[in-house]
Amino acid sequence: MASTTNAFEMAQAQFDHVAEMLQLDPQVCEMLRWPMREYHFRIPVRMDDGSIRVFQGFRVQHNDARGPNKGGIRFHPAETVDTVRALATWMTWKCAVADIPLGGGKGGVVVDPATLSDSEKERLVRGYIQVIWKNIGPRNDVPAPDVGTTPQMMGWMMDEYSKLSGKYTPGVITGKPVGGGGSLGRTEATGYGVIFTVREALKHLKIDASKCKAAIQGFGNVAQYAAIGFIEKLKGTVVCVSYWDREDRVSYTVSKEDGIDPHFLHSITDQYGSINKDKAREAGYVIEPGDAWISKDVDVLIPAALEGQINGETVHKISPKVKLIAEGANGPTTPEADEVIKSRGIFVVPDFLCNAGGVTVSYFEGVQNDMNFYWTKEEVLEKLDTKMTEAFKSVLDMSLERKAYMRDAAYMVAIAKVVKAMQLRGWV
Ligand code: GLU
């Protein structure tokens, strides 16, 4: 398969591969290879010093056959329309595999949020909504957080939309703060969801989770709760996490052979995700180059940062001990690396299955907003566990039945559901 690291080419290559296996109708492929709608726009923002800065924004709606488009908004300096297209496409498959009645969308702004003050951030997110509000809504497209955006920003977006539309509309955005229309358990949802699929995968592989070691890439929202879940729910050991150091402009792996303490590391992490290296060293942690996480002698690898991290170059560093890769990130593995992983027989929980917990609780949040009745955290996490376990089982069953690689099986489950909805609506 192609050695691309362009995220959208990756998403299309993965789809094409399975479309060929399924001998999908060419018209159906025409619909699914590309997003249905895209918005590209400029957002002028008054900065604190009085000047105006203009930001590039995107919202891509990939497919809404199964329900309103759904997916986060990413703020990242290297954001491109192709990244947003890929992420929107993966959202369509994610919602289908998780069996929630939503389609796929994604948004992005080319910006490093760490360079903005809180009031500049507020004006930027309100500006984003001012441009796009007529094209989103609880029944057509529902944004949420992603890399670089926070619950507070979602609260501001919901407020702006409500003001512009003249109606309190909590269901237009999910991932809002608790007390401001948000759902309990949303913060933990993606990371814990990863761990529910890891638990099911280890059960299938007949491996005792409590004897397992994991290496995690990243230390953002997904990685933090994946680490906590692996330790507290599965009783396993996490030997490292990694992060992007804003000052040094490089990433580091932070490890401890007998197990990291994610709560301690969180307490020495600043709001942009940089870990205080001195404090970590004092507490006995070893600071290594950024990609050290991938060559650790562990049973489980959890890439939970950005796309394209396991690629033609890095895949060969994976230890022969690794039995499971659980993709907490979106698109962490390139098609080229996938071939190597497949040939080595490593079991993979593919991204849009593994990290579907976030959007699943987003869906629960929308349901609670519609009912205007809120569940306890226990109720939310129990419903999440049921959904993730069922989603994992549907993909595993498909993989066993068709003797297919787990990623291909996940595509088969997802494509079948989206195609069925398109047929029922008379689109194809
Ligand atoms: N950004 C998250 C994802 O990639 C969550 C999307 C959502 O909650 O809508 O799955």
Short mmCIF file of C-alpha atoms and ligand atoms in Angstrom, two decimals:
data_model
loop_
_atom_site.label_atom_id
_atom_site.label_comp_id
_atom_site.label_asym_id
_atom_site.label_seq_id
_atom_site.Cartn_x
_atom_site.Cartn_y
_atom_site.Cartn_z
CA MET A 1 0.00 0.00 0.00
CA ALA A 2 1.04 3.63 -0.58
CA SER A 3 3.67 5.11 1.74
CA THR A 4 1.65 8.31 2.26
CA THR A 5 1.48 10.22 5.51
CA ASN A 6 -1.15 12.64 4.19
CA ALA A 7 -4.05 11.82 6.52
CA PHE A 8 -6.78 12.08 3.88
CA GLU A 9 -4.84 9.92 1.41
CA MET A 10 -4.46 7.42 4.27
CA ALA A 11 -8.21 7.48 4.94
CA GLN A 12 -8.96 6.99 1.25
CA ALA A 13 -6.38 4.20 0.89
CA GLN A 14 -7.88 2.33 3.85
CA PHE A 15 -11.38 2.73 2.40
CA ASP A 16 -10.34 1.74 -1.14
CA HIS A 17 -8.66 -1.41 0.16
CA VAL A 18 -11.84 -2.60 1.89
CA ALA A 19 -14.13 -1.32 -0.90
CA GLU A 20 -12.21 -3.63 -3.23
CA MET A 21 -12.51 -6.59 -0.86
CA LEU A 22 -16.28 -5.96 -0.65
CA GLN A 23 -16.54 -5.21 -4.39
CA LEU A 24 -18.53 -2.09 -3.52
CA ASP A 25 -20.61 -0.43 -6.14
CA PRO A 26 -18.63 2.40 -7.87
CA GLN A 27 -21.44 4.92 -7.14
CA VAL A 28 -21.29 4.07 -3.47
CA CYS A 29 -17.51 4.58 -3.52
CA GLU A 30 -18.00 7.95 -5.23
CA MET A 31 -20.20 9.02 -2.31
CA LEU A 32 -17.93 7.73 0.41
CA ARG A 33 -14.42 8.59 -0.81
CA TRP A 34 -15.12 12.34 -0.47
CA PRO A 35 -16.92 14.55 2.06
CA MET A 36 -20.45 15.63 1.09
CA ARG A 37 -19.83 19.28 2.05
CA GLU A 38 -16.91 21.49 3.09
CA TYR A 39 -16.73 25.03 4.41
CA HIS A 40 -13.45 26.97 4.21
CA PHE A 41 -13.50 30.38 5.82
CA ARG A 42 -11.52 33.24 7.33
CA ILE A 43 -12.15 34.39 10.91
CA PRO A 44 -11.05 37.93 11.80
CA VAL A 45 -10.30 38.33 15.51
CA ARG A 46 -9.54 41.48 17.51
CA MET A 47 -6.42 40.70 19.55
CA ASP A 48 -5.77 42.08 23.05
CA ASP A 49 -3.34 44.69 21.67
CA GLY A 50 -6.05 46.11 19.40
CA SER A 51 -4.74 44.58 16.14
CA ILE A 52 -6.77 42.22 13.95
CA ARG A 53 -5.53 38.71 13.16
CA VAL A 54 -7.20 36.56 10.52
CA PHE A 55 -7.43 32.80 11.08
CA GLN A 56 -8.17 30.03 8.57
CA GLY A 57 -11.08 27.78 9.59
CA PHE A 58 -12.69 24.63 8.19
CA ARG A 59 -15.76 22.53 8.80
CA VAL A 60 -16.07 19.34 6.78
CA GLN A 61 -19.25 17.23 6.70
CA HIS A 62 -18.35 13.82 5.37
CA ASN A 63 -21.61 11.87 5.47
CA ASP A 64 -24.91 12.32 7.28
CA ALA A 65 -26.87 9.32 5.99
CA ARG A 66 -27.15 7.85 9.51
CA GLY A 67 -27.85 11.12 11.34
CA PRO A 68 -26.44 14.60 11.97
CA ASN A 69 -22.73 15.07 11.18
CA LYS A 70 -20.69 14.73 14.34
CA GLY A 71 -17.11 15.47 15.27
CA GLY A 72 -14.71 17.76 17.05
CA ILE A 73 -13.01 21.02 16.17
CA ARG A 74 -9.22 20.91 16.28
CA PHE A 75 -6.99 23.92 16.92
CA HIS A 76 -3.51 23.13 15.67
CA PRO A 77 -0.78 25.16 13.93
CA ALA A 78 -0.26 22.41 11.33
CA GLU A 79 -3.96 21.92 10.57
CA THR A 80 -4.81 21.45 6.87
CA VAL A 81 -8.03 20.78 5.02
CA ASP A 82 -6.79 17.27 4.28
CA THR A 83 -6.36 16.53 7.98
CA VAL A 84 -9.89 17.77 8.63
CA ARG A 85 -11.25 15.72 5.70
CA ALA A 86 -9.58 12.59 7.05
CA LEU A 87 -10.83 13.18 10.56
CA ALA A 88 -14.37 13.84 9.27
CA THR A 89 -14.28 10.62 7.23
CA TRP A 90 -13.08 8.61 10.23
CA MET A 91 -15.94 10.11 12.28
CA THR A 92 -18.47 8.59 9.84
CA TRP A 93 -16.94 5.15 10.39
CA LYS A 94 -16.58 5.75 14.13
CA CYS A 95 -20.25 6.58 14.68
CA ALA A 96 -21.30 3.62 12.54
CA VAL A 97 -19.06 1.14 14.39
CA ALA A 98 -20.18 2.52 17.76
CA ASP A 99 -23.74 2.13 16.47
CA ILE A 100 -24.84 5.65 17.37
CA PRO A 101 -27.26 7.42 14.99
CA LEU A 102 -24.85 10.10 13.78
CA GLY A 103 -22.74 10.87 10.71
CA GLY A 104 -19.22 12.22 10.39
CA GLY A 105 -17.86 15.75 10.50
CA LYS A 106 -14.84 17.64 11.73
CA GLY A 107 -13.64 21.20 12.08
CA GLY A 108 -10.30 22.90 12.36
CA VAL A 109 -8.58 26.21 12.84
CA VAL A 110 -4.94 26.81 11.90
CA VAL A 111 -3.69 28.19 15.23
CA ASP A 112 -1.52 27.30 18.19
CA PRO A 113 -3.97 27.93 21.04
CA ALA A 114 -1.08 28.37 23.48
CA THR A 115 -0.23 31.66 21.75
CA LEU A 116 -3.65 33.17 22.59
CA SER A 117 -4.93 34.73 25.81
CA ASP A 118 -8.22 33.44 27.22
CA SER A 119 -10.15 36.43 25.88
CA GLU A 120 -8.57 36.02 22.42
CA LYS A 121 -9.57 32.34 22.49
CA GLU A 122 -13.10 33.32 23.40
CA ARG A 123 -13.32 35.80 20.52
CA LEU A 124 -11.87 33.22 18.11
CA VAL A 125 -14.35 30.46 19.02
CA ARG A 126 -17.27 32.92 18.95
CA GLY A 127 -15.99 34.12 15.54
CA TYR A 128 -15.90 30.50 14.33
CA ILE A 129 -19.57 30.07 15.26
CA GLN A 130 -20.55 33.43 13.73
CA VAL A 131 -19.28 32.19 10.37
CA ILE A 132 -20.66 28.66 10.46
CA TRP A 133 -23.79 28.78 12.64
CA LYS A 134 -26.27 28.50 9.77
CA ASN A 135 -24.59 25.28 8.62
CA ILE A 136 -24.52 23.49 11.98
CA GLY A 137 -27.21 22.60 14.53
CA PRO A 138 -28.48 19.75 16.69
CA ARG A 139 -30.18 18.16 13.68
CA ASN A 140 -27.50 18.69 11.03
CA ASP A 141 -23.99 19.01 12.49
CA VAL A 142 -22.83 18.88 16.10
CA PRO A 143 -19.22 19.91 16.88
CA ALA A 144 -17.22 18.90 19.98
CA PRO A 145 -13.67 19.22 21.37
CA ASP A 146 -10.58 17.71 19.77
CA VAL A 147 -6.84 18.43 20.06
CA GLY A 148 -6.33 22.05 21.22
CA THR A 149 -9.95 22.77 22.19
CA THR A 150 -11.53 22.52 25.65
CA PRO A 151 -14.94 22.19 27.38
CA GLN A 152 -14.83 25.93 28.17
CA MET A 153 -14.47 26.73 24.47
CA MET A 154 -17.48 24.46 23.76
CA GLY A 155 -19.46 26.41 26.37
CA TRP A 156 -18.66 29.69 24.58
CA MET A 157 -19.59 28.16 21.21
CA MET A 158 -22.93 26.91 22.53
CA ASP A 159 -23.60 30.36 23.99
CA GLU A 160 -22.80 32.11 20.72
CA TYR A 161 -25.03 29.75 18.73
CA SER A 162 -27.87 30.19 21.25
CA LYS A 163 -27.59 33.98 20.99
CA LEU A 164 -27.51 33.99 17.18
CA SER A 165 -30.42 31.57 16.86
CA GLY A 166 -32.41 33.22 19.65
CA LYS A 167 -32.93 29.91 21.48
CA TYR A 168 -31.01 28.12 24.22
CA THR A 169 -29.63 25.21 22.20
CA PRO A 170 -27.34 23.01 24.29
CA GLY A 171 -27.53 20.16 21.77
CA VAL A 172 -25.61 22.11 19.11
CA ILE A 173 -22.25 21.27 20.71
CA THR A 174 -21.08 18.45 22.97
CA GLY A 175 -18.14 18.23 25.34
CA LYS A 176 -19.51 21.26 27.19
CA PRO A 177 -18.53 21.84 30.82
CA VAL A 178 -20.52 19.96 33.46
CA GLY A 179 -23.09 22.42 34.85
CA GLY A 180 -23.21 24.19 31.47
CA GLY A 181 -25.07 21.43 29.61
CA GLY A 182 -22.19 18.93 29.63
CA SER A 183 -22.39 15.24 30.58
CA LEU A 184 -20.66 13.66 33.52
CA GLY A 185 -18.06 11.18 32.28
CA ARG A 186 -17.37 13.02 28.98
CA THR A 187 -13.84 14.00 30.09
CA GLU A 188 -12.91 10.40 30.89
CA ALA A 189 -14.89 8.89 28.01
CA THR A 190 -12.30 8.51 25.23
CA GLY A 191 -9.50 7.20 27.45
CA TYR A 192 -11.77 4.84 29.38
CA GLY A 193 -13.33 3.68 26.12
CA VAL A 194 -9.82 2.78 24.88
CA ILE A 195 -9.35 0.70 28.03
CA PHE A 196 -12.68 -1.13 27.65
CA THR A 197 -11.54 -2.26 24.19
CA VAL A 198 -8.07 -3.19 25.53
CA ARG A 199 -9.79 -5.31 28.21
CA GLU A 200 -11.89 -7.10 25.58
CA ALA A 201 -8.90 -7.60 23.26
CA LEU A 202 -6.76 -9.07 26.05
CA LYS A 203 -9.64 -11.37 27.02
CA HIS A 204 -9.81 -12.57 23.40
CA LEU A 205 -6.03 -13.06 23.30
CA LYS A 206 -6.23 -14.90 26.67
CA ILE A 207 -3.72 -12.55 28.26
CA ASP A 208 -3.98 -11.56 31.93
CA ALA A 209 -4.22 -7.74 31.91
CA SER A 210 -2.84 -7.42 35.44
CA LYS A 211 0.47 -8.92 34.24
CA CYS A 212 0.69 -6.53 31.27
CA LYS A 213 2.88 -3.53 30.70
CA ALA A 214 1.79 -0.69 28.42
CA ALA A 215 3.61 2.20 26.74
CA ILE A 216 1.46 5.21 25.90
CA GLN A 217 2.24 7.96 23.39
CA GLY A 218 0.86 11.35 24.42
CA PHE A 219 -0.35 12.84 27.68
CA GLY A 220 -3.43 14.78 26.58
CA ASN A 221 -7.01 13.99 27.50
CA VAL A 222 -7.08 10.54 25.83
CA ALA A 223 -3.66 9.37 27.04
CA GLN A 224 -4.25 10.54 30.62
CA TYR A 225 -7.46 8.58 31.08
CA ALA A 226 -6.11 5.61 29.14
CA ALA A 227 -3.20 5.52 31.63
CA ILE A 228 -5.50 5.86 34.64
CA GLY A 229 -7.85 3.20 33.26
CA PHE A 230 -5.05 0.74 32.43
CA ILE A 231 -3.72 1.02 35.98
CA GLU A 232 -6.93 1.34 38.00
CA LYS A 233 -9.41 -0.71 35.96
CA LEU A 234 -7.14 -3.41 34.51
CA LYS A 235 -4.50 -3.41 37.28
CA GLY A 236 -1.72 -3.31 34.68
CA THR A 237 1.49 -1.23 34.65
CA VAL A 238 2.09 1.79 32.41
CA VAL A 239 5.82 2.31 31.88
CA CYS A 240 5.74 5.61 29.97
CA VAL A 241 3.81 8.47 28.42
CA SER A 242 5.12 11.16 26.08
CA TYR A 243 4.47 14.84 25.49
CA TRP A 244 5.41 17.81 23.30
CA ASP A 245 7.67 20.20 25.23
CA ARG A 246 6.69 23.75 24.30
CA GLU A 247 9.96 25.31 25.45
CA ASP A 248 12.38 22.84 23.88
CA ARG A 249 10.17 22.36 20.74
CA VAL A 250 10.69 18.57 20.86
CA SER A 251 8.75 15.67 22.33
CA TYR A 252 9.93 13.56 25.26
CA THR A 253 9.08 10.15 26.63
CA VAL A 254 8.71 10.14 30.41
CA SER A 255 9.21 6.67 31.84
CA LYS A 256 9.47 4.65 35.01
CA GLU A 257 10.10 0.92 34.68
CA ASP A 258 8.04 -0.05 37.74
CA GLY A 259 5.13 2.09 36.62
CA ILE A 260 4.25 5.76 36.18
CA ASP A 261 1.71 7.56 38.37
CA PRO A 262 -0.57 9.47 35.95
CA HIS A 263 -2.13 11.53 38.77
CA PHE A 264 1.32 12.75 39.86
CA LEU A 265 2.37 13.49 36.28
CA HIS A 266 -0.88 15.37 35.72
CA SER A 267 -0.16 17.49 38.80
CA ILE A 268 3.13 18.66 37.21
CA THR A 269 1.69 19.24 33.71
CA ASP A 270 0.84 22.78 32.57
CA GLN A 271 -2.38 23.71 30.75
CA TYR A 272 -0.77 23.10 27.34
CA GLY A 273 0.41 19.60 28.21
CA SER A 274 4.10 20.21 29.00
CA ILE A 275 5.36 18.09 31.92
CA ASN A 276 7.80 19.74 34.36
CA LYS A 277 10.96 17.71 33.61
CA ASP A 278 12.86 18.70 36.76
CA LYS A 279 10.04 17.65 39.04
CA ALA A 280 9.64 14.41 37.08
CA ARG A 281 13.38 13.62 37.38
CA GLU A 282 13.31 14.38 41.12
CA ALA A 283 10.52 11.83 41.47
CA GLY A 284 12.64 9.15 39.73
CA TYR A 285 11.33 9.43 36.15
CA VAL A 286 13.65 9.06 33.16
CA ILE A 287 13.30 11.62 30.34
CA GLU A 288 14.13 10.16 26.91
CA PRO A 289 13.78 11.24 23.28
CA GLY A 290 10.19 11.50 22.01
CA ASP A 291 9.89 8.24 20.11
CA ALA A 292 11.34 6.06 22.91
CA TRP A 293 7.77 4.99 23.76
CA ILE A 294 7.53 2.92 20.58
CA SER A 295 10.52 0.67 21.31
CA LYS A 296 9.60 -0.21 24.90
CA ASP A 297 9.50 -3.92 25.84
CA VAL A 298 5.80 -3.95 26.65
CA ASP A 299 2.75 -6.06 25.87
CA VAL A 300 0.50 -3.19 24.82
CA LEU A 301 1.23 -0.04 22.80
CA ILE A 302 -1.28 2.80 22.99
CA PRO A 303 -0.56 5.61 20.50
CA ALA A 304 -2.81 8.41 21.84
CA ALA A 305 -1.40 11.55 20.22
CA LEU A 306 -1.63 12.56 16.55
CA GLU A 307 -1.90 10.87 13.15
CA GLY A 308 0.92 9.13 11.25
CA GLN A 309 3.06 8.27 14.31
CA ILE A 310 3.51 4.59 13.47
CA ASN A 311 4.91 4.84 9.97
CA GLY A 312 7.41 3.22 7.59
CA GLU A 313 10.30 4.47 9.72
CA THR A 314 9.06 3.91 13.26
CA VAL A 315 7.21 0.62 12.82
CA HIS A 316 10.47 -1.36 12.84
CA LYS A 317 11.23 -0.12 16.36
CA ILE A 318 8.25 -1.97 17.83
CA SER A 319 9.49 -4.63 20.29
CA PRO A 320 8.85 -8.31 19.48
CA LYS A 321 7.14 -8.50 22.88
CA VAL A 322 4.22 -6.32 21.76
CA LYS A 323 0.98 -8.29 21.36
CA LEU A 324 -1.59 -5.53 21.10
CA ILE A 325 -1.75 -2.03 19.63
CA ALA A 326 -4.75 -0.01 20.81
CA GLU A 327 -5.12 3.15 18.74
CA GLY A 328 -6.34 5.92 21.03
CA ALA A 329 -5.39 8.56 18.43
CA ASN A 330 -7.12 9.09 15.10
CA GLY A 331 -5.05 7.67 12.23
CA PRO A 332 -1.84 6.90 14.16
CA THR A 333 -0.79 4.12 11.75
CA THR A 334 0.06 4.68 8.08
CA PRO A 335 -1.01 2.05 5.52
CA GLU A 336 2.67 1.17 4.98
CA ALA A 337 3.19 0.48 8.71
CA ASP A 338 -0.09 -1.43 8.79
CA GLU A 339 1.37 -3.99 6.36
CA VAL A 340 4.28 -4.62 8.72
CA ILE A 341 2.03 -4.92 11.78
CA LYS A 342 -0.28 -7.29 9.91
CA SER A 343 2.62 -9.50 8.82
CA ARG A 344 3.95 -9.63 12.37
CA GLY A 345 0.55 -10.81 13.63
CA ILE A 346 0.15 -8.06 16.22
CA PHE A 347 -3.51 -7.66 17.23
CA VAL A 348 -4.80 -4.14 16.50
CA VAL A 349 -7.80 -2.34 17.93
CA PRO A 350 -8.20 0.21 15.11
CA ASP A 351 -8.66 3.90 15.87
CA PHE A 352 -12.29 4.48 15.02
CA LEU A 353 -13.28 1.51 17.18
CA CYS A 354 -10.73 2.08 19.96
CA ASN A 355 -11.39 5.81 20.50
CA ALA A 356 -15.14 5.81 19.90
CA GLY A 357 -15.80 6.40 23.61
CA GLY A 358 -15.58 10.18 23.28
CA VAL A 359 -18.22 10.50 20.60
CA THR A 360 -20.36 7.88 22.30
CA VAL A 361 -20.60 10.00 25.45
CA SER A 362 -21.07 13.06 23.21
CA TYR A 363 -24.11 11.26 21.85
CA PHE A 364 -25.29 10.59 25.42
CA GLU A 365 -24.75 14.30 26.13
CA GLY A 366 -26.99 15.26 23.20
CA VAL A 367 -29.65 12.79 24.38
CA GLN A 368 -29.53 14.30 27.90
CA ASN A 369 -29.75 17.82 26.42
CA ASP A 370 -32.84 16.80 24.42
CA MET A 371 -34.50 15.25 27.48
CA ASN A 372 -33.29 18.04 29.77
CA PHE A 373 -32.59 15.27 32.27
CA TYR A 374 -29.08 14.27 33.34
CA TRP A 375 -27.62 10.90 34.29
CA THR A 376 -25.11 10.10 37.04
CA LYS A 377 -21.50 9.46 36.12
CA GLU A 378 -21.95 5.76 36.97
CA GLU A 379 -24.90 5.51 34.56
CA VAL A 380 -22.94 7.23 31.79
CA LEU A 381 -19.82 5.07 32.20
CA GLU A 382 -21.86 1.88 32.44
CA LYS A 383 -23.70 2.71 29.20
CA LEU A 384 -20.33 3.57 27.63
CA ASP A 385 -18.87 0.21 28.66
CA THR A 386 -21.85 -1.63 27.14
CA LYS A 387 -21.54 0.28 23.84
CA MET A 388 -17.76 -0.21 23.57
CA THR A 389 -17.97 -3.90 24.44
CA GLU A 390 -20.68 -4.46 21.82
CA ALA A 391 -18.76 -2.48 19.19
CA PHE A 392 -15.59 -4.48 19.87
CA LYS A 393 -17.54 -7.74 19.62
CA SER A 394 -19.15 -6.80 16.31
CA VAL A 395 -15.72 -6.06 14.79
CA LEU A 396 -14.06 -9.13 16.29
CA ASP A 397 -16.89 -11.37 15.01
CA MET A 398 -16.52 -9.87 11.53
CA SER A 399 -12.74 -10.34 11.68
CA LEU A 400 -13.09 -14.01 12.66
CA GLU A 401 -15.85 -14.70 10.15
CA ARG A 402 -14.05 -13.10 7.19
CA LYS A 403 -10.53 -13.91 8.45
CA ALA A 404 -9.88 -10.20 8.10
CA TYR A 405 -7.40 -7.86 9.78
CA MET A 406 -9.17 -5.97 12.59
CA ARG A 407 -8.96 -2.60 10.76
CA ASP A 408 -10.49 -4.09 7.63
CA ALA A 409 -13.18 -5.78 9.72
CA ALA A 410 -14.03 -2.46 11.40
CA TYR A 411 -14.38 -0.87 7.95
CA MET A 412 -16.63 -3.73 6.84
CA VAL A 413 -18.96 -3.24 9.82
CA ALA A 414 -19.02 0.55 9.38
CA ILE A 415 -19.39 0.63 5.59
CA ALA A 416 -22.30 -1.86 5.70
CA LYS A 417 -24.23 0.38 8.10
CA VAL A 418 -23.59 3.60 6.17
CA VAL A 419 -24.42 1.99 2.81
CA LYS A 420 -27.63 0.55 4.23
CA ALA A 421 -28.71 4.01 5.48
CA MET A 422 -27.87 5.58 2.10
CA GLN A 423 -29.90 2.88 0.33
CA LEU A 424 -32.85 3.29 2.70
CA ARG A 425 -32.82 7.02 1.98
CA GLY A 426 -32.64 6.39 -1.76
CA TRP A 427 -29.24 7.98 -2.29
CA VAL A 428 -27.60 5.03 -4.00
N1 GLU B 1 -12.88 14.63 18.76
C1 GLU B 1 -13.35 13.37 19.27
C2 GLU B 1 -13.10 12.26 18.27
O1 GLU B 1 -12.22 12.34 17.45
C3 GLU B 1 -14.79 13.43 19.76
C4 GLU B 1 -15.81 13.84 18.76
C5 GLU B 1 -17.16 14.11 19.36
O2 GLU B 1 -17.35 13.95 20.56
O3 GLU B 1 -18.04 14.49 18.59
O4 GLU B 1 -13.70 11.23 18.32
#
